[in-house]
Short mmCIF file of C-alpha atoms and ligand atoms in Angstrom, two decimals:
data_model
loop_
_atom_site.label_atom_id
_atom_site.label_comp_id
_atom_site.label_asym_id
_atom_site.label_seq_id
_atom_site.Cartn_x
_atom_site.Cartn_y
_atom_site.Cartn_z
CA MET A 1 -7.31 -24.67 0.42
CA SER A 2 -8.65 -25.56 -3.02
CA HIS A 3 -9.14 -22.41 -5.03
CA ARG A 4 -9.25 -21.89 -8.78
CA PRO A 5 -6.49 -19.36 -9.49
CA ARG A 6 -7.71 -16.07 -10.95
CA LYS A 7 -5.36 -14.74 -13.59
CA ARG A 8 -6.94 -11.30 -13.40
CA LEU A 9 -5.72 -11.04 -9.80
CA GLY A 10 -2.19 -12.22 -10.62
CA GLN A 11 -2.69 -15.43 -8.67
CA ASN A 12 0.35 -17.68 -8.80
CA PHE A 13 0.50 -19.51 -5.53
CA LEU A 14 3.74 -20.57 -3.92
CA ARG A 15 3.65 -24.34 -3.54
CA ASP A 16 7.24 -25.00 -2.48
CA PRO A 17 7.62 -24.99 1.32
CA ALA A 18 11.43 -24.87 1.02
CA VAL A 19 11.17 -21.56 -0.86
CA ALA A 20 8.71 -20.25 1.74
CA GLN A 21 11.20 -21.17 4.49
CA ARG A 22 14.03 -19.38 2.67
CA MET A 23 11.84 -16.31 2.41
CA ILE A 24 10.99 -16.46 6.11
CA ALA A 25 14.69 -16.83 6.99
CA ALA A 26 15.50 -13.73 4.89
CA ILE A 27 12.67 -11.76 6.53
CA GLY A 28 13.67 -12.81 10.07
CA PRO A 29 10.31 -12.10 11.75
CA GLU A 30 10.46 -11.61 15.53
CA PRO A 31 7.55 -12.03 17.95
CA GLY A 32 5.55 -8.85 18.40
CA GLN A 33 6.76 -7.07 15.27
CA ALA A 34 4.08 -5.25 13.29
CA LEU A 35 3.95 -6.83 9.85
CA LEU A 36 1.63 -6.47 6.90
CA GLU A 37 1.38 -9.19 4.28
CA ILE A 38 0.14 -8.13 0.86
CA GLY A 39 -1.79 -10.77 -1.11
CA PRO A 40 -1.58 -13.77 1.26
CA GLY A 41 -3.46 -15.95 -1.24
CA GLU A 42 -3.62 -19.50 0.07
CA GLY A 43 -1.39 -18.63 3.01
CA ALA A 44 1.96 -20.15 1.92
CA LEU A 45 3.80 -17.38 3.81
CA THR A 46 1.04 -16.44 6.21
CA GLY A 47 1.28 -19.70 8.18
CA PRO A 48 5.03 -19.60 8.84
CA LEU A 49 4.87 -15.83 9.49
CA LEU A 50 2.13 -16.30 12.08
CA GLU A 51 4.12 -19.05 13.80
CA ARG A 52 6.92 -16.59 14.43
CA LEU A 53 5.03 -13.36 14.99
CA GLY A 54 1.97 -14.54 16.88
CA ALA A 55 -0.26 -12.04 15.07
CA LEU A 56 -0.36 -10.55 11.60
CA THR A 57 -2.36 -8.26 9.33
CA ALA A 58 -2.89 -9.17 5.68
CA VAL A 59 -4.64 -7.47 2.78
CA GLU A 60 -6.28 -9.70 0.17
CA LEU A 61 -8.45 -8.54 -2.72
CA ASP A 62 -10.01 -11.93 -3.43
CA ARG A 63 -13.09 -12.30 -1.24
CA ASP A 64 -13.09 -16.13 -1.31
CA LEU A 65 -9.46 -16.31 -0.28
CA ALA A 66 -10.01 -13.69 2.43
CA SER A 67 -12.77 -15.73 4.06
CA ALA A 68 -10.83 -19.00 3.72
CA LEU A 69 -7.83 -17.34 5.43
CA ARG A 70 -10.03 -16.08 8.28
CA ALA A 71 -11.47 -19.55 8.77
CA ARG A 72 -8.06 -21.20 8.72
CA PHE A 73 -6.04 -18.83 10.91
CA GLY A 74 -8.68 -17.39 13.25
CA PRO A 75 -8.24 -14.19 15.26
CA ALA A 76 -4.41 -14.18 15.11
CA LEU A 77 -4.77 -13.05 11.49
CA THR A 78 -6.47 -9.75 10.72
CA VAL A 79 -7.60 -9.92 7.11
CA ILE A 80 -8.35 -6.66 5.34
CA GLU A 81 -10.47 -7.57 2.36
CA GLY A 82 -9.53 -4.99 -0.24
CA ASP A 83 -6.97 -3.42 -2.51
CA ALA A 84 -3.40 -2.90 -1.27
CA LEU A 85 -3.36 0.31 -3.32
CA ALA A 86 -6.09 1.77 -1.10
CA LEU A 87 -4.27 1.16 2.19
CA ASP A 88 -3.23 4.08 4.37
CA LEU A 89 0.11 2.67 5.51
CA ALA A 90 0.92 5.64 7.73
CA GLU A 91 -2.21 4.88 9.70
CA MET A 92 -1.37 1.18 9.92
CA ALA A 93 2.13 1.71 11.32
CA PRO A 94 2.33 1.14 15.09
CA ALA A 95 2.42 4.27 17.28
CA GLY A 96 6.04 5.37 17.54
CA GLY A 97 7.20 2.48 15.34
CA ARG A 98 7.34 1.25 11.79
CA LEU A 99 5.62 -1.44 9.82
CA ARG A 100 7.36 -4.32 8.09
CA VAL A 101 5.85 -5.30 4.71
CA VAL A 102 6.03 -8.71 3.05
CA GLY A 103 4.39 -9.94 -0.12
CA ASN A 104 4.48 -12.21 -3.10
CA LEU A 105 2.96 -9.45 -5.18
CA PRO A 106 0.50 -9.94 -8.04
CA TYR A 107 2.80 -9.26 -10.99
CA ASN A 108 0.21 -7.33 -12.99
CA VAL A 109 0.10 -4.55 -10.38
CA SER A 110 3.48 -4.91 -8.69
CA THR A 111 4.86 -1.57 -9.91
CA PRO A 112 1.89 0.56 -8.75
CA ILE A 113 1.93 -1.30 -5.41
CA LEU A 114 5.67 -0.67 -5.11
CA PHE A 115 5.19 3.09 -5.72
CA HIS A 116 2.31 3.15 -3.24
CA LEU A 117 4.56 1.52 -0.62
CA LEU A 118 7.48 3.83 -1.36
CA ALA A 119 5.28 6.88 -0.86
CA ALA A 120 4.89 5.70 2.76
CA ALA A 121 8.55 4.73 3.22
CA ASP A 122 8.89 6.93 6.32
CA HIS A 123 6.45 4.60 8.09
CA LEU A 124 8.02 1.34 6.90
CA ALA A 125 10.88 -0.54 8.59
CA ASP A 126 11.57 -2.71 5.56
CA LEU A 127 9.94 -4.51 2.63
CA HIS A 128 10.51 -8.07 1.44
CA LEU A 129 8.87 -8.66 -1.91
CA LEU A 130 8.72 -11.46 -4.40
CA LEU A 131 8.63 -9.92 -7.85
CA GLN A 132 9.18 -10.80 -11.46
CA ARG A 133 12.95 -11.20 -11.88
CA GLU A 134 13.06 -8.54 -14.61
CA VAL A 135 11.56 -6.03 -12.18
CA VAL A 136 14.20 -6.85 -9.57
CA ASP A 137 16.91 -6.57 -12.26
CA ARG A 138 15.67 -3.00 -12.75
CA LEU A 139 15.46 -2.29 -9.02
CA VAL A 140 19.10 -3.22 -8.42
CA ALA A 141 20.52 -1.85 -11.73
CA PRO A 142 23.58 0.35 -11.08
CA PRO A 143 24.56 3.41 -13.17
CA GLY A 144 25.70 2.36 -16.64
CA SER A 145 23.44 -0.69 -16.74
CA ARG A 146 21.08 -1.07 -19.68
CA THR A 147 18.32 -2.21 -17.34
CA ARG A 148 18.54 1.02 -15.32
CA GLY A 149 15.34 3.03 -15.52
CA ARG A 150 12.96 5.30 -13.66
CA LEU A 151 12.10 2.53 -11.20
CA SER A 152 15.80 1.92 -10.38
CA VAL A 153 16.49 5.57 -9.62
CA MET A 154 13.33 6.33 -7.65
CA VAL A 155 13.61 3.16 -5.56
CA GLN A 156 17.34 3.60 -4.92
CA TYR A 157 16.69 7.25 -3.98
CA ARG A 158 14.50 6.03 -1.15
CA CYS A 159 15.87 2.60 -0.20
CA ARG A 160 18.83 0.29 0.02
CA VAL A 161 17.97 -2.52 -2.38
CA GLU A 162 19.27 -6.07 -2.13
CA ARG A 163 18.32 -9.14 -4.16
CA CYS A 164 18.03 -12.08 -1.76
CA PHE A 165 17.61 -14.94 -4.26
CA ASN A 166 15.85 -16.02 -7.45
CA VAL A 167 12.89 -18.41 -7.51
CA ALA A 168 12.07 -20.74 -10.41
CA ALA A 169 8.65 -20.56 -12.07
CA GLY A 170 7.98 -24.21 -11.16
CA SER A 171 7.71 -23.26 -7.47
CA PHE A 172 4.28 -21.72 -8.16
CA TYR A 173 0.90 -22.97 -9.27
CA PRO A 174 0.04 -22.07 -11.91
CA ALA A 175 3.64 -21.56 -13.02
CA PRO A 176 4.13 -17.98 -14.29
CA GLN A 177 5.87 -17.33 -17.62
CA VAL A 178 8.81 -15.70 -15.85
CA MET A 179 11.37 -16.25 -13.12
CA SER A 180 10.91 -14.48 -9.82
CA SER A 181 13.29 -12.81 -7.37
CA PHE A 182 12.95 -12.10 -3.69
CA VAL A 183 14.15 -8.60 -2.86
CA ARG A 184 14.75 -6.64 0.34
CA LEU A 185 14.19 -2.87 0.43
CA VAL A 186 15.27 -0.91 3.48
CA PRO A 187 14.25 2.76 3.46
CA HIS A 188 17.23 5.08 4.00
CA ARG A 189 17.09 6.95 7.27
CA PRO A 190 17.92 9.73 6.72
CA LEU A 191 17.96 10.03 2.93
CA PRO A 192 21.63 10.24 1.88
CA GLU A 193 20.86 12.61 -0.99
CA PRO A 194 17.56 14.41 -0.35
CA ALA A 195 16.13 16.46 -3.20
CA GLN A 196 14.71 19.93 -2.47
CA ASP A 197 11.62 19.08 -4.49
CA GLU A 198 10.81 15.36 -4.82
CA ALA A 199 7.94 15.89 -7.26
CA LEU A 200 10.36 17.68 -9.55
CA LEU A 201 12.94 14.90 -9.13
CA GLN A 202 10.28 12.40 -10.25
CA ARG A 203 9.34 14.50 -13.26
CA LEU A 204 12.95 14.92 -14.24
CA VAL A 205 13.78 11.21 -13.89
CA ALA A 206 10.64 10.35 -15.92
CA ALA A 207 11.63 12.83 -18.65
CA ALA A 208 15.23 11.58 -18.78
CA PHE A 209 14.21 7.91 -19.12
CA GLY A 210 11.21 8.74 -21.30
CA ALA A 211 13.78 9.55 -23.98
CA ARG A 212 16.53 7.27 -22.73
CA ARG A 213 18.39 7.08 -26.04
CA LYS A 214 18.73 10.86 -26.19
CA THR A 215 21.42 12.83 -24.42
CA LEU A 216 20.39 14.73 -21.30
CA ARG A 217 20.77 17.98 -23.25
CA ASN A 218 17.79 16.87 -25.36
CA SER A 219 15.75 14.73 -22.98
CA LEU A 220 15.74 17.46 -20.30
CA LYS A 221 14.98 20.31 -22.69
CA GLY A 222 12.50 22.65 -21.03
CA LEU A 223 13.29 21.28 -17.56
CA VAL A 224 17.00 22.01 -17.08
CA PRO A 225 19.00 24.31 -19.39
CA PRO A 226 22.30 22.76 -20.61
CA ALA A 227 24.33 25.31 -18.64
CA ALA A 228 22.51 24.29 -15.45
CA ILE A 229 23.18 20.61 -16.25
CA GLU A 230 26.88 21.41 -16.43
CA ALA A 231 26.72 23.59 -13.33
CA ALA A 232 25.25 20.55 -11.53
CA GLY A 233 28.44 18.68 -12.45
CA VAL A 234 26.76 16.48 -15.08
CA ASP A 235 27.90 16.17 -18.69
CA PRO A 236 24.88 17.09 -20.92
CA ALA A 237 26.17 14.60 -23.53
CA ARG A 238 25.48 11.66 -21.19
CA ARG A 239 22.31 9.57 -21.12
CA ALA A 240 19.89 8.89 -18.28
CA GLU A 241 21.13 5.36 -17.56
CA ASP A 242 24.66 6.63 -16.82
CA LEU A 243 23.59 8.81 -13.92
CA ALA A 244 23.81 8.02 -10.21
CA VAL A 245 20.96 9.00 -7.88
CA ALA A 246 23.08 11.90 -6.58
CA ASP A 247 23.45 13.23 -10.16
CA PHE A 248 19.67 13.29 -10.60
CA VAL A 249 19.25 15.03 -7.25
CA ARG A 250 21.76 17.75 -8.22
CA LEU A 251 19.93 18.19 -11.54
CA ALA A 252 16.56 18.46 -9.80
CA ASP A 253 17.98 20.98 -7.31
CA ALA A 254 19.41 22.98 -10.21
CA ALA A 255 16.01 22.89 -11.94
CA SER A 256 14.14 23.92 -8.80
CA GLY A 257 16.56 26.84 -8.34
CA ALA A 258 16.21 27.84 -12.00
N1 SAM B 301 1.18 -14.92 -1.09
C1 SAM B 301 0.57 -15.98 -1.83
C2 SAM B 301 1.60 -17.01 -2.22
O1 SAM B 301 2.79 -16.69 -2.13
O2 SAM B 301 1.23 -18.11 -2.62
C3 SAM B 301 -0.19 -15.47 -3.07
C4 SAM B 301 0.60 -14.70 -4.08
S1 SAM B 301 -0.24 -14.31 -5.57
C5 SAM B 301 1.14 -13.98 -6.63
C6 SAM B 301 -0.86 -12.65 -5.33
C7 SAM B 301 -2.02 -12.51 -4.34
O3 SAM B 301 -2.39 -11.10 -4.27
C8 SAM B 301 -3.28 -13.24 -4.72
O4 SAM B 301 -3.79 -13.92 -3.61
C9 SAM B 301 -4.26 -12.14 -5.19
O5 SAM B 301 -5.61 -12.45 -4.97
C10 SAM B 301 -3.80 -10.97 -4.34
N2 SAM B 301 -4.06 -9.64 -4.93
C11 SAM B 301 -4.14 -9.32 -6.25
N3 SAM B 301 -4.29 -7.99 -6.40
C12 SAM B 301 -4.31 -7.46 -5.15
C13 SAM B 301 -4.46 -6.14 -4.64
N4 SAM B 301 -4.59 -5.10 -5.46
N5 SAM B 301 -4.46 -5.96 -3.30
C14 SAM B 301 -4.34 -7.02 -2.46
N6 SAM B 301 -4.18 -8.30 -2.88
C15 SAM B 301 -4.17 -8.51 -4.20
#
Protein backbone atom coordinates (compact mmCIF):
# COMPACT_ATOMS: atom_id res chain seq x y z
CA MET A 1 0.00 0.00 0.00
CA SER A 2 1.63 3.28 -0.98
CA HIS A 3 -0.07 6.12 0.80
CA ARG A 4 1.19 9.59 1.66
CA PRO A 5 0.85 9.83 5.45
CA ARG A 6 -1.55 12.53 6.66
CA LYS A 7 -0.28 14.27 9.75
CA ARG A 8 -3.72 15.71 10.46
CA LEU A 9 -5.00 12.15 10.96
CA GLY A 10 -2.11 11.14 13.22
CA GLN A 11 -0.78 8.72 10.62
CA ASN A 12 2.39 6.99 11.75
CA PHE A 13 2.36 3.55 10.24
CA LEU A 14 3.93 0.55 11.92
CA ARG A 15 6.58 -0.80 9.59
CA ASP A 16 8.25 -3.35 11.88
CA PRO A 17 6.68 -6.81 11.53
CA ALA A 18 8.47 -8.03 14.68
CA VAL A 19 6.68 -5.35 16.72
CA ALA A 20 3.37 -6.27 15.08
CA GLN A 21 3.96 -9.92 16.04
CA ARG A 22 4.72 -8.95 19.65
CA MET A 23 1.50 -6.98 19.74
CA ILE A 24 -0.47 -9.91 18.33
CA ALA A 25 1.11 -12.26 20.91
CA ALA A 26 0.08 -9.86 23.72
CA ILE A 27 -3.47 -9.62 22.33
CA GLY A 28 -3.84 -13.39 21.90
CA PRO A 29 -6.68 -13.33 19.35
CA GLU A 30 -8.71 -16.55 19.10
CA PRO A 31 -10.83 -17.62 16.13
CA GLY A 32 -14.38 -16.32 16.30
CA GLN A 33 -13.75 -13.56 18.85
CA ALA A 34 -15.46 -10.25 18.12
CA LEU A 35 -12.75 -7.65 17.70
CA LEU A 36 -12.74 -4.05 16.57
CA GLU A 37 -9.58 -2.43 15.24
CA ILE A 38 -9.40 1.35 15.46
CA GLY A 39 -7.37 3.08 12.74
CA PRO A 40 -6.07 0.08 10.75
CA GLY A 41 -4.12 2.39 8.42
CA GLU A 42 -2.09 0.31 6.00
CA GLY A 43 -3.07 -2.90 7.77
CA ALA A 44 0.12 -3.72 9.74
CA LEU A 45 -2.01 -5.30 12.48
CA THR A 46 -5.09 -6.04 10.42
CA GLY A 47 -3.39 -8.78 8.37
CA PRO A 48 -2.05 -10.82 11.30
CA LEU A 49 -5.30 -10.25 13.26
CA LEU A 50 -7.38 -11.55 10.36
CA GLU A 51 -5.15 -14.62 10.03
CA ARG A 52 -6.04 -15.59 13.59
CA LEU A 53 -9.62 -14.41 13.86
CA GLY A 54 -10.99 -15.18 10.41
CA ALA A 55 -13.09 -12.00 10.41
CA LEU A 56 -12.68 -8.51 11.80
CA THR A 57 -14.31 -5.08 11.94
CA ALA A 58 -12.20 -1.95 11.61
CA VAL A 59 -12.97 1.76 11.72
CA GLU A 60 -10.83 4.06 9.57
CA LEU A 61 -11.39 7.77 9.02
CA ASP A 62 -9.19 8.04 5.93
CA ARG A 63 -11.33 7.26 2.88
CA ASP A 64 -8.38 6.23 0.67
CA LEU A 65 -7.04 3.83 3.27
CA ALA A 66 -10.53 2.43 3.89
CA SER A 67 -10.99 1.53 0.23
CA ALA A 68 -7.44 0.12 -0.07
CA LEU A 69 -8.12 -2.09 2.98
CA ARG A 70 -11.39 -3.34 1.47
CA ALA A 71 -9.62 -4.18 -1.77
CA ARG A 72 -6.78 -5.96 -0.01
CA PHE A 73 -8.66 -8.00 2.59
CA GLY A 74 -12.04 -8.58 0.92
CA PRO A 75 -15.19 -9.61 2.78
CA ALA A 76 -13.38 -11.00 5.86
CA LEU A 77 -12.75 -7.38 6.86
CA THR A 78 -15.70 -5.09 7.56
CA VAL A 79 -14.44 -1.53 7.19
CA ILE A 80 -16.46 1.23 8.79
CA GLU A 81 -15.37 4.42 7.10
CA GLY A 82 -15.72 7.04 9.79
CA ASP A 83 -14.70 8.45 13.14
CA ALA A 84 -14.04 6.09 16.07
CA LEU A 85 -15.53 8.78 18.31
CA ALA A 86 -18.90 8.34 16.61
CA LEU A 87 -19.11 4.57 17.13
CA ASP A 88 -21.86 3.08 19.28
CA LEU A 89 -19.77 0.37 20.92
CA ALA A 90 -22.68 -1.05 22.90
CA GLU A 91 -24.43 -1.74 19.63
CA MET A 92 -21.32 -3.32 18.11
CA ALA A 93 -20.77 -5.78 20.96
CA PRO A 94 -21.96 -9.32 20.13
CA ALA A 95 -25.30 -10.38 21.64
CA GLY A 96 -24.60 -11.73 25.12
CA GLY A 97 -20.86 -11.09 24.74
CA ARG A 98 -18.24 -8.40 24.75
CA LEU A 99 -16.08 -6.75 22.16
CA ARG A 100 -12.29 -6.75 22.16
CA VAL A 101 -10.69 -3.49 20.99
CA VAL A 102 -7.26 -3.07 19.43
CA GLY A 103 -5.62 -0.01 17.96
CA ASN A 104 -2.49 1.92 17.23
CA LEU A 105 -4.34 5.13 17.98
CA PRO A 106 -3.79 8.45 16.25
CA TYR A 107 -1.90 10.31 18.97
CA ASN A 108 -3.65 13.64 18.38
CA VAL A 109 -7.02 12.18 19.46
CA SER A 110 -5.96 9.27 21.64
CA THR A 111 -7.32 10.73 24.90
CA PRO A 112 -10.83 11.50 23.57
CA ILE A 113 -10.92 8.05 21.95
CA LEU A 114 -9.83 6.48 25.23
CA PHE A 115 -12.63 8.26 27.14
CA HIS A 116 -15.13 7.26 24.46
CA LEU A 117 -14.05 3.62 24.85
CA LEU A 118 -14.13 3.76 28.64
CA ALA A 119 -17.70 5.06 28.58
CA ALA A 120 -18.64 1.73 26.95
CA ALA A 121 -16.42 -0.41 29.22
CA ASP A 122 -19.37 -2.62 30.23
CA HIS A 123 -19.51 -3.86 26.64
CA LEU A 124 -15.76 -4.37 26.19
CA ALA A 125 -13.79 -7.52 27.08
CA ASP A 126 -10.43 -5.76 26.89
CA LEU A 127 -8.48 -3.07 25.06
CA HIS A 128 -4.96 -3.26 23.64
CA LEU A 129 -3.73 0.14 22.58
CA LEU A 130 -0.52 1.58 21.26
CA LEU A 131 -0.16 5.06 22.68
CA GLN A 132 2.40 7.74 23.23
CA ARG A 133 4.63 6.50 26.06
CA GLU A 134 3.90 9.60 28.18
CA VAL A 135 0.19 8.78 28.03
CA VAL A 136 0.84 5.22 29.19
CA ASP A 137 3.09 6.57 31.97
CA ARG A 138 0.03 8.50 33.15
CA LEU A 139 -2.32 5.53 32.75
CA VAL A 140 -0.21 3.30 34.99
CA ALA A 141 0.91 6.01 37.49
CA PRO A 142 0.34 4.85 41.10
CA PRO A 143 -0.60 7.15 44.02
CA GLY A 144 2.31 9.43 44.91
CA SER A 145 3.64 9.55 41.36
CA ARG A 146 4.20 12.95 39.77
CA THR A 147 2.73 11.68 36.51
CA ARG A 148 -0.55 10.74 38.22
CA GLY A 149 -3.46 12.76 36.87
CA ARG A 150 -7.13 12.73 35.98
CA LEU A 151 -6.54 10.13 33.26
CA SER A 152 -4.75 7.78 35.71
CA VAL A 153 -7.56 7.87 38.25
CA MET A 154 -10.49 7.63 35.83
CA VAL A 155 -8.89 4.80 33.85
CA GLN A 156 -7.82 2.88 36.96
CA TYR A 157 -11.32 3.35 38.40
CA ARG A 158 -12.69 1.41 35.46
CA CYS A 159 -9.88 -0.94 34.39
CA ARG A 160 -6.87 -2.96 35.37
CA VAL A 161 -4.02 -1.33 33.46
CA GLU A 162 -0.83 -3.06 32.38
CA ARG A 163 2.00 -1.79 30.20
CA CYS A 164 3.01 -4.60 27.84
CA PHE A 165 6.14 -3.06 26.28
CA ASN A 166 7.61 0.11 24.80
CA VAL A 167 8.11 0.67 21.07
CA ALA A 168 10.83 2.86 19.56
CA ALA A 169 9.88 5.72 17.24
CA GLY A 170 11.95 4.15 14.43
CA SER A 171 9.41 1.31 14.13
CA PHE A 172 6.99 3.71 12.41
CA TYR A 173 6.89 5.68 9.19
CA PRO A 174 7.02 8.58 9.49
CA ALA A 175 8.79 8.26 12.84
CA PRO A 176 6.86 10.19 15.54
CA GLN A 177 8.68 12.58 17.86
CA VAL A 178 7.98 10.33 20.85
CA MET A 179 8.33 6.78 22.10
CA SER A 180 5.26 4.58 22.19
CA SER A 181 3.96 1.97 24.62
CA PHE A 182 1.58 -0.91 24.13
CA VAL A 183 -0.92 -1.11 26.97
CA ARG A 184 -3.60 -3.59 28.04
CA LEU A 185 -6.77 -2.37 29.77
CA VAL A 186 -9.16 -4.91 31.24
CA PRO A 187 -12.42 -3.45 32.56
CA HIS A 188 -13.06 -4.44 36.19
CA ARG A 189 -16.06 -6.70 36.60
CA PRO A 190 -17.55 -5.77 38.97
CA LEU A 191 -16.02 -2.40 39.83
CA PRO A 192 -14.02 -2.89 43.05
CA GLU A 193 -14.87 0.61 44.32
CA PRO A 194 -18.05 1.86 42.62
CA ALA A 195 -18.97 5.51 43.18
CA GLN A 196 -22.59 6.42 43.94
CA ASP A 197 -22.44 9.17 41.35
CA GLU A 198 -19.82 8.72 38.59
CA ALA A 199 -20.43 12.14 37.04
CA LEU A 200 -19.64 13.69 40.40
CA LEU A 201 -16.53 11.51 40.76
CA GLN A 202 -15.33 12.83 37.39
CA ARG A 203 -15.98 16.43 38.38
CA LEU A 204 -14.20 15.96 41.67
CA VAL A 205 -11.15 14.28 40.11
CA ALA A 206 -11.01 17.05 37.47
CA ALA A 207 -11.20 19.75 40.17
CA ALA A 208 -8.54 18.07 42.33
CA PHE A 209 -6.06 17.73 39.44
CA GLY A 210 -7.07 21.07 37.92
CA ALA A 211 -5.28 22.61 40.89
CA ARG A 212 -2.85 19.79 41.54
CA ARG A 213 -0.34 21.88 43.47
CA LYS A 214 -3.00 22.95 45.97
CA THR A 215 -4.08 20.89 48.94
CA LEU A 216 -7.43 19.12 48.69
CA ARG A 217 -8.84 21.58 51.23
CA ASN A 218 -8.39 24.30 48.57
CA SER A 219 -8.79 22.43 45.30
CA LEU A 220 -12.09 20.86 46.41
CA LYS A 221 -13.53 24.07 47.88
CA GLY A 222 -17.20 24.27 46.98
CA LEU A 223 -17.38 20.53 46.21
CA VAL A 224 -16.46 18.85 49.50
CA PRO A 225 -16.24 20.72 52.83
CA PRO A 226 -12.99 20.03 54.76
CA ALA A 227 -14.90 18.23 57.51
CA ALA A 228 -16.42 15.88 54.93
CA ILE A 229 -12.94 15.26 53.45
CA GLU A 230 -11.77 14.18 56.90
CA ALA A 231 -14.91 12.15 57.50
CA ALA A 232 -14.10 10.31 54.25
CA GLY A 233 -10.79 9.31 55.85
CA VAL A 234 -8.68 11.65 53.70
CA ASP A 235 -6.27 14.26 55.05
CA PRO A 236 -7.34 17.67 53.56
CA ALA A 237 -3.66 18.73 53.60
CA ARG A 238 -2.80 16.13 50.94
CA ARG A 239 -2.69 16.73 47.18
CA ALA A 240 -4.58 15.02 44.38
CA GLU A 241 -1.66 12.90 43.18
CA ASP A 242 -1.34 11.21 46.61
CA LEU A 243 -4.81 9.72 46.52
CA ALA A 244 -5.81 6.17 45.59
CA VAL A 245 -8.92 5.55 43.49
CA ALA A 246 -10.76 4.39 46.64
CA ASP A 247 -9.96 7.76 48.33
CA PHE A 248 -11.54 9.66 45.42
CA VAL A 249 -14.59 7.39 45.53
CA ARG A 250 -15.08 8.01 49.27
CA LEU A 251 -14.73 11.77 48.65
CA ALA A 252 -17.28 11.66 45.83
CA ASP A 253 -19.68 9.63 47.98
CA ALA A 254 -19.23 12.17 50.79
CA ALA A 255 -19.92 15.00 48.34
CA SER A 256 -23.00 13.30 46.90
CA GLY A 257 -24.34 12.76 50.44
CA ALA A 258 -23.59 16.38 51.39
N1 LIG B 1 -2.85 0.71 12.68
C1 LIG B 1 -1.98 1.30 11.71
C2 LIG B 1 -0.55 0.93 12.00
O1 LIG B 1 -0.29 0.47 13.12
O2 LIG B 1 0.30 1.12 11.13
C3 LIG B 1 -2.15 2.83 11.61
C4 LIG B 1 -1.91 3.61 12.87
S1 LIG B 1 -1.92 5.36 12.68
C5 LIG B 1 -1.06 5.82 14.15
C6 LIG B 1 -3.58 5.86 13.12
C7 LIG B 1 -4.68 5.50 12.11
O3 LIG B 1 -5.94 5.98 12.62
C8 LIG B 1 -4.52 6.13 10.75
O4 LIG B 1 -4.75 5.16 9.75
C9 LIG B 1 -5.59 7.23 10.68
O5 LIG B 1 -6.07 7.49 9.39
C10 LIG B 1 -6.66 6.65 11.58
N2 LIG B 1 -7.52 7.64 12.25
C11 LIG B 1 -7.21 8.91 12.61
N3 LIG B 1 -8.22 9.48 13.28
C12 LIG B 1 -9.21 8.55 13.36
C13 LIG B 1 -10.52 8.54 13.92
N4 LIG B 1 -10.99 9.60 14.57
N5 LIG B 1 -11.26 7.43 13.79
C14 LIG B 1 -10.78 6.33 13.12
N6 LIG B 1 -9.54 6.28 12.58
C15 LIG B 1 -8.77 7.37 12.70
